[in-house]
Amino acid sequence: FKVGRKNEAVVSTQSTGVQWYTMWEEPHLEQGSEKPACDENKIQLFNMRFCPFAERTALTLLAKKIPFDNVNINLKKKPDWFLASTMGKVPVVVHKGKYIPESLIASDYLDEVFPEPKLNPSDPLQKALDRVVIEKQSAMMRNLYPIFAKMPNRVVTNEEKLQHFENLVAQLETFEEELKNRGTPYLGGQSPVMADYMIWPYFERIEGLPILMGDVGDKFVLPAHLEHLHAWIKAMRSTDAVKAYGFSPKRMATLTKIYNETGGYDDALKESSGM
């Protein structure tokens, strides 16, 4: 097996399948840090380890088996060199000296430049319909964020969080229906496509809610009647990309709790490691 250098993910395929060596837990660079060197012929990803939007592009890179250098960024203390060359958000893909921001834009770019395996449908109509699904499910963040994140200048009560969760479950009925109508394990059929990976990070956070919410956690469990959704979640958990990069429900809940209490990116990762 080949192990990548620091901050690099390398894919090695053997007869047993794909083996991943990942280095996601490097400290987040902040103000005063030096800009990492970049090979113009290789992908560099500006990331934040538990940002759901950055996770989209990390999953795309892993699903397509593209070697890349990972650079974690402290979004509370952004380095000057990061602000000078980007929109101040992650993810950013750096390739051939150019900076490509935004998860969907960056992921589409990667899918076009590195065509195999193809994640977006070749049929423009199907790609458009998949993008509609992504947009519908992305609207969940309006209800999901107030449950798991620390809101500025106010405390969200458990009663408010429960109302947000009920709203979220109502939104998920449309995804349940979409999965039922497609009749396949993934949105892309027998294997995941771009739409699956773009939506997945939200569900890692949803799965962590029962643990995060402690004594009232049983009120934040996805209903059993969303059977196609539960099957899809199980299928996504089995993919190589999610197994390589994703968080377990316990770790997602633990690092979220620590981060909400301390505001420390690397503290949250370190204290929740191994979960």
Coordinates of N, CA and C in Angstrom, one line a residue, residues 13-102:
T13 N -5.6 0.5 -5.2 CA -6.5 -0.5 -5.5 C -5.8 -1.9 -5.5
Q14 N -6.3 -2.9 -4.8 CA -5.8 -4.2 -4.8 C -6.9 -5.2 -5.1
S15 N -6.6 -6.4 -5.2 CA -7.7 -7.4 -5.5 C -8.8 -7.4 -4.4
T16 N -8.5 -6.9 -3.2 CA -9.5 -6.9 -2.2 C -10.4 -5.7 -2.3
G17 N -10.0 -4.8 -3.2 CA -10.9 -3.6 -3.3 C -10.0 -2.3 -3.1
V18 N -10.7 -1.2 -2.7 CA -10.1 0.0 -2.6 C -9.7 0.2 -1.1
Q19 N -8.5 0.6 -0.9 CA -8.0 0.9 0.5 C -7.7 2.4 0.5
W20 N -8.1 3.0 1.6 CA -8.0 4.5 1.7 C -7.0 4.8 2.9
Y21 N -6.1 5.7 2.6 CA -5.3 6.3 3.7 C -5.6 7.8 3.7
T22 N -6.2 8.3 4.7 CA -6.7 9.6 4.8 C -6.0 10.4 5.9
M23 N -5.8 11.7 5.7 CA -5.2 12.6 6.6 C -6.0 13.8 6.8
W24 N -7.2 13.6 7.4 CA -8.2 14.7 7.5 C -8.0 15.5 8.7
E25 N -7.3 15.0 9.7 CA -7.3 15.6 11.1 C -6.2 16.6 11.3
E26 N -5.5 17.0 10.3 CA -4.5 18.0 10.4 C -5.1 19.3 11.0
P27 N -4.3 20.1 11.8 CA -4.8 21.3 12.4 C -5.3 22.3 11.3
H28 N -6.3 23.1 11.6 CA -6.8 24.1 10.7 C -5.9 25.3 10.7
L29 N -5.5 25.7 9.5 CA -4.6 26.8 9.4 C -5.4 28.1 9.7
E30 N -4.7 29.0 10.3 CA -5.3 30.3 10.7 C -4.4 31.5 10.4
Q31 N -4.9 32.7 10.8 CA -4.1 33.9 10.6 C -2.7 33.7 11.1
G32 N -1.7 34.1 10.3 CA -0.3 34.0 10.6 C 0.3 32.8 10.1
S33 N -0.5 31.9 9.5 CA 0.1 30.6 9.0 C 0.6 30.9 7.6
E34 N 1.6 30.1 7.1 CA 2.1 30.2 5.8 C 1.2 29.4 4.8
K35 N 1.2 29.9 3.6 CA 0.4 29.3 2.6 C 1.1 28.0 2.1
P36 N 0.4 26.9 2.1 CA 1.0 25.6 1.7 C 1.4 25.6 0.3
A37 N 2.5 24.9 0.0 CA 2.9 24.8 -1.4 C 1.8 24.0 -2.2
C38 N 1.7 24.3 -3.5 CA 0.7 23.6 -4.3 C 1.3 23.2 -5.6
D39 N 1.1 22.0 -6.0 CA 1.5 21.4 -7.3 C 0.4 21.8 -8.3
E40 N 0.7 22.6 -9.2 CA -0.3 23.1 -10.2 C -1.0 22.0 -11.0
N41 N -0.3 20.8 -11.1 CA -0.9 19.7 -11.8 C -1.7 18.7 -11.0
K42 N -1.9 19.1 -9.7 CA -2.6 18.3 -8.8 C -3.7 19.1 -8.1
I43 N -4.7 18.4 -7.6 CA -5.8 19.1 -6.9 C -5.4 19.4 -5.5
Q44 N -5.7 20.6 -5.0 CA -5.6 21.0 -3.6 C -7.0 21.4 -3.2
L45 N -7.4 20.9 -2.0 CA -8.7 21.2 -1.5 C -8.6 22.0 -0.2
F46 N -9.1 23.3 -0.2 CA -9.3 24.1 1.0 C -10.6 23.6 1.7
N47 N -10.4 23.1 2.9 CA -11.5 22.4 3.5 C -11.7 22.9 5.0
M48 N -12.8 22.5 5.5 CA -13.0 22.6 7.0 C -13.6 21.2 7.4
R49 N -12.9 20.5 8.2 CA -13.2 19.1 8.4 C -14.6 18.7 8.6
F50 N -15.4 19.5 9.4 CA -16.8 19.1 9.6 C -17.8 20.1 9.0
C51 N -17.4 20.8 7.9 CA -18.3 21.6 7.1 C -19.1 20.7 6.2
P52 N -20.4 20.7 6.2 CA -21.1 19.8 5.3 C -21.0 20.1 3.8
F53 N -20.7 21.4 3.5 CA -20.6 21.8 2.1 C -19.2 21.4 1.6
A54 N -18.2 21.5 2.4 CA -16.8 21.1 2.0 C -16.8 19.6 1.9
E55 N -17.6 18.9 2.7 CA -17.7 17.4 2.7 C -18.2 17.0 1.3
R56 N -19.1 17.7 0.7 CA -19.6 17.4 -0.6 C -18.4 17.2 -1.6
T57 N -17.5 18.2 -1.6 CA -16.4 18.1 -2.6 C -15.4 17.1 -2.2
A58 N -15.2 16.9 -0.9 CA -14.3 15.8 -0.5 C -14.8 14.4 -0.9
L59 N -16.1 14.2 -0.8 CA -16.7 13.0 -1.2 C -16.6 12.8 -2.7
T60 N -16.7 13.9 -3.5 CA -16.6 13.8 -4.9 C -15.2 13.3 -5.3
L61 N -14.2 13.9 -4.7 CA -12.8 13.6 -5.0 C -12.5 12.1 -4.6
L62 N -13.1 11.6 -3.5 CA -12.9 10.3 -3.1 C -13.6 9.3 -4.0
A63 N -14.8 9.6 -4.3 CA -15.6 8.8 -5.1 C -15.0 8.6 -6.5
K64 N -14.4 9.6 -7.0 CA -13.7 9.6 -8.3 C -12.3 9.1 -8.2
K65 N -11.8 8.8 -7.0 CA -10.5 8.3 -6.8 C -9.4 9.3 -7.3
I66 N -9.6 10.6 -7.0 CA -8.6 11.6 -7.5 C -7.7 11.9 -6.3
P67 N -6.4 11.6 -6.4 CA -5.5 12.1 -5.3 C -5.5 13.6 -5.2
F68 N -5.4 14.0 -3.9 CA -5.5 15.5 -3.7 C -4.8 15.8 -2.4
D69 N -4.4 17.0 -2.3 CA -3.8 17.6 -1.0 C -4.9 18.3 -0.3
N70 N -5.1 17.9 1.0 CA -6.1 18.5 1.8 C -5.6 19.6 2.7
V71 N -6.1 20.8 2.7 CA -5.7 21.9 3.6 C -6.9 22.3 4.4
N72 N -6.9 22.1 5.7 CA -7.9 22.6 6.6 C -7.8 24.0 6.9
I73 N -8.9 24.8 6.9 CA -8.9 26.2 7.1 C -9.7 26.5 8.3
N74 N -9.2 27.3 9.2 CA -10.0 27.9 10.4 C -10.8 29.0 9.9
L75 N -12.1 28.8 9.8 CA -13.0 29.8 9.2 C -13.3 31.0 10.2
K76 N -12.9 30.8 11.5 CA -13.0 31.9 12.4 C -11.8 32.8 12.4
K77 N -10.7 32.3 12.0 CA -9.4 33.0 12.0 C -8.8 32.8 10.6
K78 N -9.4 33.3 9.6 CA -9.0 32.9 8.2 C -7.6 33.5 7.9
P79 N -6.7 32.7 7.4 CA -5.4 33.2 6.9 C -5.5 34.3 5.9
D80 N -4.6 35.3 5.9 CA -4.7 36.4 4.9 C -4.6 35.8 3.5
W81 N -3.7 34.9 3.3 CA -3.5 34.3 2.0 C -4.7 33.6 1.5
F82 N -5.5 33.0 2.4 CA -6.8 32.4 2.0 C -7.8 33.5 1.6
L83 N -7.9 34.5 2.3 CA -8.9 35.6 2.0 C -8.5 36.3 0.7
A84 N -7.2 36.4 0.4 CA -6.7 37.1 -0.8 C -7.0 36.4 -2.1
S85 N -7.2 35.1 -2.0 CA -7.4 34.3 -3.2 C -8.7 33.6 -3.3
T86 N -9.6 33.7 -2.3 CA -10.9 33.0 -2.4 C -12.0 34.0 -2.0
M87 N -13.2 33.4 -1.9 CA -14.4 34.2 -1.4 C -14.5 34.1 0.1
G88 N -13.5 33.5 0.7 CA -13.6 33.4 2.2 C -14.4 32.2 2.7
K89 N -14.8 31.3 1.8 CA -15.6 30.2 2.2 C -14.9 28.9 1.7
V90 N -15.3 27.8 2.3 CA -14.9 26.5 1.8 C -16.1 25.7 1.3
P91 N -15.9 24.8 0.4 CA -14.7 24.3 -0.2 C -14.2 25.2 -1.3
V92 N -12.9 25.1 -1.5 CA -12.2 25.7 -2.7 C -11.3 24.6 -3.3
V93 N -11.5 24.3 -4.6 CA -10.6 23.5 -5.3 C -9.6 24.3 -6.0
V94 N -8.3 24.0 -5.8 CA -7.2 24.7 -6.5 C -6.6 23.8 -7.5
H95 N -6.6 24.2 -8.8 CA -6.1 23.4 -9.9 C -5.5 24.2 -11.0
K96 N -4.3 23.9 -11.3 CA -3.6 24.7 -12.4 C -3.5 26.2 -12.1
G97 N -3.4 26.5 -10.8 CA -3.2 27.9 -10.4 C -4.5 28.6 -10.3
K98 N -5.7 28.0 -10.5 CA -7.0 28.6 -10.5 C -7.7 28.1 -9.3
Y99 N -8.6 29.0 -8.7 CA -9.4 28.7 -7.5 C -10.9 28.6 -7.9
I100 N -11.4 27.4 -7.6 CA -12.8 27.1 -7.9 C -13.6 27.0 -6.7
P101 N -14.5 27.9 -6.3 CA -15.2 27.9 -5.1 C -16.6 27.2 -5.2
E102 N -17.3 27.0 -4.1 CA -18.6 26.5 -4.0 C -18.7 25.0 -4.3

